[in-house]
Amino acid sequence: MLKLAAIVYILVASVLAGSFVVAALTIGRMDALSISGAAVAGALVALPAAWIVAGRLNKAIRPA
C-alpha cells in the first residue's frame, strides 16, 4: 500500500499546495515566506489525506 500512497501523494500534494498558495495570494499575502509556508502546509496536509485515500483505493481494488 505504500507504493499506492506515494503515487496518490504526488497528486494530492500538488493540488493542496497549489490551493493553499492561491488562498494565500487571494488574501493578499504576497511575500515569499507566506507563499512558501502555504506550499509546505499543503504538502504536510497531503500526507494523511493521501494515506486515507490510498487505503480506500486499496480496499476497493482488493476487497477482503
PDB file of N, CA and C in Angstrom:
ATOM      1  N   MET A   1       0.818  -1.188   0.000  1.00  0.00           N
ATOM      2  CA  MET A   1       0.000   0.000   0.000  1.00  0.00           C
ATOM      3  C   MET A   1       0.868   1.262   0.000  1.00  0.00           C
ATOM      4  N   LEU A   2       2.111   1.119   0.402  1.00  0.00           N
ATOM      5  CA  LEU A   2       2.994   2.284   0.461  1.00  0.00           C
ATOM      6  C   LEU A   2       3.241   2.866  -0.932  1.00  0.00           C
ATOM      7  N   LYS A   3       3.375   2.008  -1.924  1.00  0.00           N
ATOM      8  CA  LYS A   3       3.577   2.498  -3.293  1.00  0.00           C
ATOM      9  C   LYS A   3       2.353   3.258  -3.783  1.00  0.00           C
ATOM     10  N   LEU A   4       1.173   2.731  -3.488  1.00  0.00           N
ATOM     11  CA  LEU A   4      -0.057   3.407  -3.872  1.00  0.00           C
ATOM     12  C   LEU A   4      -0.189   4.749  -3.161  1.00  0.00           C
ATOM     13  N   ALA A   5       0.163   4.787  -1.885  1.00  0.00           N
ATOM     14  CA  ALA A   5       0.104   6.038  -1.127  1.00  0.00           C
ATOM     15  C   ALA A   5       1.085   7.063  -1.693  1.00  0.00           C
ATOM     16  N   ALA A   6       2.237   6.616  -2.138  1.00  0.00           N
ATOM     17  CA  ALA A   6       3.217   7.536  -2.711  1.00  0.00           C
ATOM     18  C   ALA A   6       2.715   8.137  -4.018  1.00  0.00           C
ATOM     19  N   ILE A   7       2.072   7.327  -4.830  1.00  0.00           N
ATOM     20  CA  ILE A   7       1.529   7.837  -6.095  1.00  0.00           C
ATOM     21  C   ILE A   7       0.388   8.806  -5.837  1.00  0.00           C
ATOM     22  N   VAL A   8      -0.482   8.456  -4.890  1.00  0.00           N
ATOM     23  CA  VAL A   8      -1.593   9.341  -4.550  1.00  0.00           C
ATOM     24  C   VAL A   8      -1.069  10.636  -3.942  1.00  0.00           C
ATOM     25  N   TYR A   9       0.010  10.542  -3.136  1.00  0.00           N
ATOM     26  CA  TYR A   9       0.587  11.738  -2.510  1.00  0.00           C
ATOM     27  C   TYR A   9       1.056  12.742  -3.553  1.00  0.00           C
ATOM     28  N   ILE A  10       1.653  12.259  -4.628  1.00  0.00           N
ATOM     29  CA  ILE A  10       2.129  13.165  -5.678  1.00  0.00           C
ATOM     30  C   ILE A  10       0.977  14.009  -6.213  1.00  0.00           C
ATOM     31  N   LEU A  11      -0.158  13.375  -6.420  1.00  0.00           N
ATOM     32  CA  LEU A  11      -1.320  14.096  -6.948  1.00  0.00           C
ATOM     33  C   LEU A  11      -1.945  15.004  -5.905  1.00  0.00           C
ATOM     34  N   VAL A  12      -2.158  14.467  -4.706  1.00  0.00           N
ATOM     35  CA  VAL A  12      -2.844  15.227  -3.665  1.00  0.00           C
ATOM     36  C   VAL A  12      -1.986  16.401  -3.193  1.00  0.00           C
ATOM     37  N   ALA A  13      -0.689  16.201  -3.053  1.00  0.00           N
ATOM     38  CA  ALA A  13       0.186  17.268  -2.567  1.00  0.00           C
ATOM     39  C   ALA A  13       0.245  18.436  -3.541  1.00  0.00           C
ATOM     40  N   SER A  14       0.286  18.147  -4.821  1.00  0.00           N
ATOM     41  CA  SER A  14       0.335  19.257  -5.781  1.00  0.00           C
ATOM     42  C   SER A  14      -0.977  20.034  -5.791  1.00  0.00           C
ATOM     43  N   VAL A  15      -2.090  19.334  -5.654  1.00  0.00           N
ATOM     44  CA  VAL A  15      -3.385  20.021  -5.625  1.00  0.00           C
ATOM     45  C   VAL A  15      -3.512  20.867  -4.360  1.00  0.00           C
ATOM     46  N   LEU A  16      -3.190  20.291  -3.203  1.00  0.00           N
ATOM     47  CA  LEU A  16      -3.346  21.032  -1.950  1.00  0.00           C
ATOM     48  C   LEU A  16      -2.340  22.170  -1.823  1.00  0.00           C
ATOM     49  N   ALA A  17      -1.098  21.945  -2.218  1.00  0.00           N
ATOM     50  CA  ALA A  17      -0.108  23.012  -2.144  1.00  0.00           C
ATOM     51  C   ALA A  17      -0.492  24.162  -3.065  1.00  0.00           C
ATOM     52  N   GLY A  18      -0.952  23.844  -4.260  1.00  0.00           N
ATOM     53  CA  GLY A  18      -1.410  24.893  -5.171  1.00  0.00           C
ATOM     54  C   GLY A  18      -2.615  25.638  -4.640  1.00  0.00           C
ATOM     55  N   SER A  19      -3.542  24.919  -4.038  1.00  0.00           N
ATOM     56  CA  SER A  19      -4.726  25.562  -3.469  1.00  0.00           C
ATOM     57  C   SER A  19      -4.348  26.476  -2.303  1.00  0.00           C
ATOM     58  N   PHE A  20      -3.438  26.017  -1.461  1.00  0.00           N
ATOM     59  CA  PHE A  20      -3.007  26.844  -0.331  1.00  0.00           C
ATOM     60  C   PHE A  20      -2.278  28.092  -0.812  1.00  0.00           C
ATOM     61  N   VAL A  21      -1.472  27.977  -1.849  1.00  0.00           N
ATOM     62  CA  VAL A  21      -0.772  29.140  -2.393  1.00  0.00           C
ATOM     63  C   VAL A  21      -1.768  30.130  -2.993  1.00  0.00           C
ATOM     64  N   VAL A  22      -2.743  29.633  -3.725  1.00  0.00           N
ATOM     65  CA  VAL A  22      -3.766  30.512  -4.287  1.00  0.00           C
ATOM     66  C   VAL A  22      -4.544  31.201  -3.174  1.00  0.00           C
ATOM     67  N   ALA A  23      -4.852  30.473  -2.108  1.00  0.00           N
ATOM     68  CA  ALA A  23      -5.556  31.075  -0.974  1.00  0.00           C
ATOM     69  C   ALA A  23      -4.712  32.165  -0.323  1.00  0.00           C
ATOM     70  N   ALA A  24      -3.417  31.918  -0.181  1.00  0.00           N
ATOM     71  CA  ALA A  24      -2.532  32.931   0.411  1.00  0.00           C
ATOM     72  C   ALA A  24      -2.459  34.175  -0.471  1.00  0.00           C
ATOM     73  N   LEU A  25      -2.379  33.973  -1.769  1.00  0.00           N
ATOM     74  CA  LEU A  25      -2.333  35.116  -2.673  1.00  0.00           C
ATOM     75  C   LEU A  25      -3.662  35.872  -2.698  1.00  0.00           C
ATOM     76  N   THR A  26      -4.756  35.150  -2.540  1.00  0.00           N
ATOM     77  CA  THR A  26      -6.070  35.782  -2.553  1.00  0.00           C
ATOM     78  C   THR A  26      -6.264  36.708  -1.360  1.00  0.00           C
ATOM     79  N   ILE A  27      -5.725  36.330  -0.210  1.00  0.00           N
ATOM     80  CA  ILE A  27      -5.890  37.182   0.972  1.00  0.00           C
ATOM     81  C   ILE A  27      -4.808  38.264   1.053  1.00  0.00           C
ATOM     82  N   GLY A  28      -3.988  38.356   0.033  1.00  0.00           N
ATOM     83  CA  GLY A  28      -3.037  39.461  -0.057  1.00  0.00           C
ATOM     84  C   GLY A  28      -1.663  39.180   0.514  1.00  0.00           C
ATOM     85  N   ARG A  29      -1.356  37.950   0.840  1.00  0.00           N
ATOM     86  CA  ARG A  29      -0.034  37.605   1.363  1.00  0.00           C
ATOM     87  C   ARG A  29       0.883  37.300   0.192  1.00  0.00           C
ATOM     88  N   MET A  30       1.617  38.307  -0.288  1.00  0.00           N
ATOM     89  CA  MET A  30       2.412  38.145  -1.491  1.00  0.00           C
ATOM     90  C   MET A  30       3.913  38.070  -1.221  1.00  0.00           C
ATOM     91  N   ASP A  31       4.304  37.898   0.049  1.00  0.00           N
ATOM     92  CA  ASP A  31       5.727  37.765   0.329  1.00  0.00           C
ATOM     93  C   ASP A  31       6.156  36.308   0.182  1.00  0.00           C
ATOM     94  N   ALA A  32       7.430  36.117  -0.012  1.00  0.00           N
ATOM     95  CA  ALA A  32       7.956  34.774  -0.293  1.00  0.00           C
ATOM     96  C   ALA A  32       7.750  33.820   0.871  1.00  0.00           C
ATOM     97  N   LEU A  33       7.840  34.319   2.098  1.00  0.00           N
ATOM     98  CA  LEU A  33       7.679  33.455   3.261  1.00  0.00           C
ATOM     99  C   LEU A  33       6.253  32.908   3.351  1.00  0.00           C
ATOM    100  N   SER A  34       5.275  33.738   3.081  1.00  0.00           N
ATOM    101  CA  SER A  34       3.883  33.284   3.136  1.00  0.00           C
ATOM    102  C   SER A  34       3.574  32.279   2.025  1.00  0.00           C
ATOM    103  N   ILE A  35       4.093  32.539   0.846  1.00  0.00           N
ATOM    104  CA  ILE A  35       3.834  31.641  -0.281  1.00  0.00           C
ATOM    105  C   ILE A  35       4.506  30.286  -0.044  1.00  0.00           C
ATOM    106  N   SER A  36       5.753  30.294   0.386  1.00  0.00           N
ATOM    107  CA  SER A  36       6.433  29.021   0.633  1.00  0.00           C
ATOM    108  C   SER A  36       5.837  28.310   1.846  1.00  0.00           C
ATOM    109  N   GLY A  37       5.418  29.057   2.844  1.00  0.00           N
ATOM    110  CA  GLY A  37       4.758  28.450   4.001  1.00  0.00           C
ATOM    111  C   GLY A  37       3.452  27.787   3.619  1.00  0.00           C
ATOM    112  N   ALA A  38       2.702  28.421   2.737  1.00  0.00           N
ATOM    113  CA  ALA A  38       1.448  27.843   2.274  1.00  0.00           C
ATOM    114  C   ALA A  38       1.707  26.562   1.475  1.00  0.00           C
ATOM    115  N   ALA A  39       2.748  26.560   0.667  1.00  0.00           N
ATOM    116  CA  ALA A  39       3.081  25.363  -0.108  1.00  0.00           C
ATOM    117  C   ALA A  39       3.510  24.216   0.801  1.00  0.00           C
ATOM    118  N   VAL A  40       4.297  24.519   1.805  1.00  0.00           N
ATOM    119  CA  VAL A  40       4.736  23.482   2.754  1.00  0.00           C
ATOM    120  C   VAL A  40       3.551  22.961   3.561  1.00  0.00           C
ATOM    121  N   ALA A  41       2.670  23.866   3.979  1.00  0.00           N
ATOM    122  CA  ALA A  41       1.483  23.447   4.727  1.00  0.00           C
ATOM    123  C   ALA A  41       0.608  22.520   3.884  1.00  0.00           C
ATOM    124  N   GLY A  42       0.447  22.848   2.616  1.00  0.00           N
ATOM    125  CA  GLY A  42      -0.324  21.983   1.731  1.00  0.00           C
ATOM    126  C   GLY A  42       0.309  20.615   1.571  1.00  0.00           C
ATOM    127  N   ALA A  43       1.630  20.579   1.479  1.00  0.00           N
ATOM    128  CA  ALA A  43       2.328  19.294   1.344  1.00  0.00           C
ATOM    129  C   ALA A  43       2.207  18.462   2.618  1.00  0.00           C
ATOM    130  N   LEU A  44       2.209  19.122   3.768  1.00  0.00           N
ATOM    131  CA  LEU A  44       2.072  18.389   5.033  1.00  0.00           C
ATOM    132  C   LEU A  44       0.656  17.878   5.244  1.00  0.00           C
ATOM    133  N   VAL A  45      -0.327  18.677   4.862  1.00  0.00           N
ATOM    134  CA  VAL A  45      -1.722  18.238   4.992  1.00  0.00           C
ATOM    135  C   VAL A  45      -2.000  17.081   4.046  1.00  0.00           C
ATOM    136  N   ALA A  46      -1.274  17.016   2.953  1.00  0.00           N
ATOM    137  CA  ALA A  46      -1.480  15.958   1.968  1.00  0.00           C
ATOM    138  C   ALA A  46      -1.023  14.587   2.457  1.00  0.00           C
ATOM    139  N   LEU A  47      -0.133  14.532   3.439  1.00  0.00           N
ATOM    140  CA  LEU A  47       0.348  13.233   3.917  1.00  0.00           C
ATOM    141  C   LEU A  47      -0.779  12.356   4.473  1.00  0.00           C
ATOM    142  N   PRO A  48      -1.537  12.816   5.471  1.00  0.00           N
ATOM    143  CA  PRO A  48      -2.620  11.951   5.947  1.00  0.00           C
ATOM    144  C   PRO A  48      -3.741  11.791   4.923  1.00  0.00           C
ATOM    145  N   ALA A  49      -3.975  12.814   4.133  1.00  0.00           N
ATOM    146  CA  ALA A  49      -5.026  12.715   3.119  1.00  0.00           C
ATOM    147  C   ALA A  49      -4.683  11.633   2.095  1.00  0.00           C
ATOM    148  N   ALA A  50      -3.439  11.586   1.660  1.00  0.00           N
ATOM    149  CA  ALA A  50      -3.014  10.567   0.692  1.00  0.00           C
ATOM    150  C   ALA A  50      -3.085   9.173   1.305  1.00  0.00           C
ATOM    151  N   TRP A  51      -2.745   9.048   2.573  1.00  0.00           N
ATOM    152  CA  TRP A  51      -2.793   7.746   3.228  1.00  0.00           C
ATOM    153  C   TRP A  51      -4.231   7.236   3.319  1.00  0.00           C
ATOM    154  N   ILE A  52      -5.167   8.136   3.642  1.00  0.00           N
ATOM    155  CA  ILE A  52      -6.586   7.758   3.737  1.00  0.00           C
ATOM    156  C   ILE A  52      -7.120   7.366   2.361  1.00  0.00           C
ATOM    157  N   VAL A  53      -6.818   8.170   1.362  1.00  0.00           N
ATOM    158  CA  VAL A  53      -7.296   7.871   0.004  1.00  0.00           C
ATOM    159  C   VAL A  53      -6.695   6.564  -0.494  1.00  0.00           C
ATOM    160  N   ALA A  54      -5.422   6.341  -0.239  1.00  0.00           N
ATOM    161  CA  ALA A  54      -4.780   5.102  -0.681  1.00  0.00           C
ATOM    162  C   ALA A  54      -5.394   3.891   0.020  1.00  0.00           C
ATOM    163  N   GLY A  55      -5.716   4.027   1.284  1.00  0.00           N
ATOM    164  CA  GLY A  55      -6.364   2.932   1.999  1.00  0.00           C
ATOM    165  C   GLY A  55      -7.719   2.591   1.412  1.00  0.00           C
ATOM    166  N   ARG A  56      -8.488   3.619   1.087  1.00  0.00           N
ATOM    167  CA  ARG A  56      -9.798   3.372   0.490  1.00  0.00           C
ATOM    168  C   ARG A  56      -9.673   2.789  -0.919  1.00  0.00           C
ATOM    169  N   LEU A  57      -8.705   3.264  -1.685  1.00  0.00           N
ATOM    170  CA  LEU A  57      -8.474   2.688  -3.007  1.00  0.00           C
ATOM    171  C   LEU A  57      -8.024   1.236  -2.909  1.00  0.00           C
ATOM    172  N   ASN A  58      -7.149   0.960  -1.978  1.00  0.00           N
ATOM    173  CA  ASN A  58      -6.674  -0.403  -1.798  1.00  0.00           C
ATOM    174  C   ASN A  58      -7.816  -1.334  -1.410  1.00  0.00           C
ATOM    175  N   LYS A  59      -8.707  -0.861  -0.548  1.00  0.00           N
ATOM    176  CA  LYS A  59      -9.858  -1.667  -0.157  1.00  0.00           C
ATOM    177  C   LYS A  59     -10.807  -1.879  -1.333  1.00  0.00           C
ATOM    178  N   ALA A  60     -10.952  -0.876  -2.189  1.00  0.00           N
ATOM    179  CA  ALA A  60     -11.834  -1.010  -3.345  1.00  0.00           C
ATOM    180  C   ALA A  60     -11.240  -1.946  -4.396  1.00  0.00           C
ATOM    181  N   ILE A  61      -9.919  -1.921  -4.533  1.00  0.00           N
ATOM    182  CA  ILE A  61      -9.264  -2.750  -5.527  1.00  0.00           C
ATOM    183  C   ILE A  61      -9.202  -4.204  -5.051  1.00  0.00           C
ATOM    184  N   ARG A  62      -8.840  -4.396  -3.790  1.00  0.00           N
ATOM    185  CA  ARG A  62      -8.681  -5.742  -3.214  1.00  0.00           C
ATOM    186  C   ARG A  62      -9.623  -5.922  -2.035  1.00  0.00           C
ATOM    187  N   PRO A  63     -10.870  -6.228  -2.300  1.00  0.00           N
ATOM    188  CA  PRO A  63     -11.787  -6.414  -1.169  1.00  0.00           C
ATOM    189  C   PRO A  63     -11.399  -7.618  -0.304  1.00  0.00           C
ATOM    190  N   ALA A  64     -11.653  -7.482   0.970  1.00  0.00           N
ATOM    191  CA  ALA A  64     -11.281  -8.546   1.918  1.00  0.00           C
ATOM    192  C   ALA A  64     -12.168  -9.689   1.805  1.00  0.00           C
TER     193      ALA A  64
END
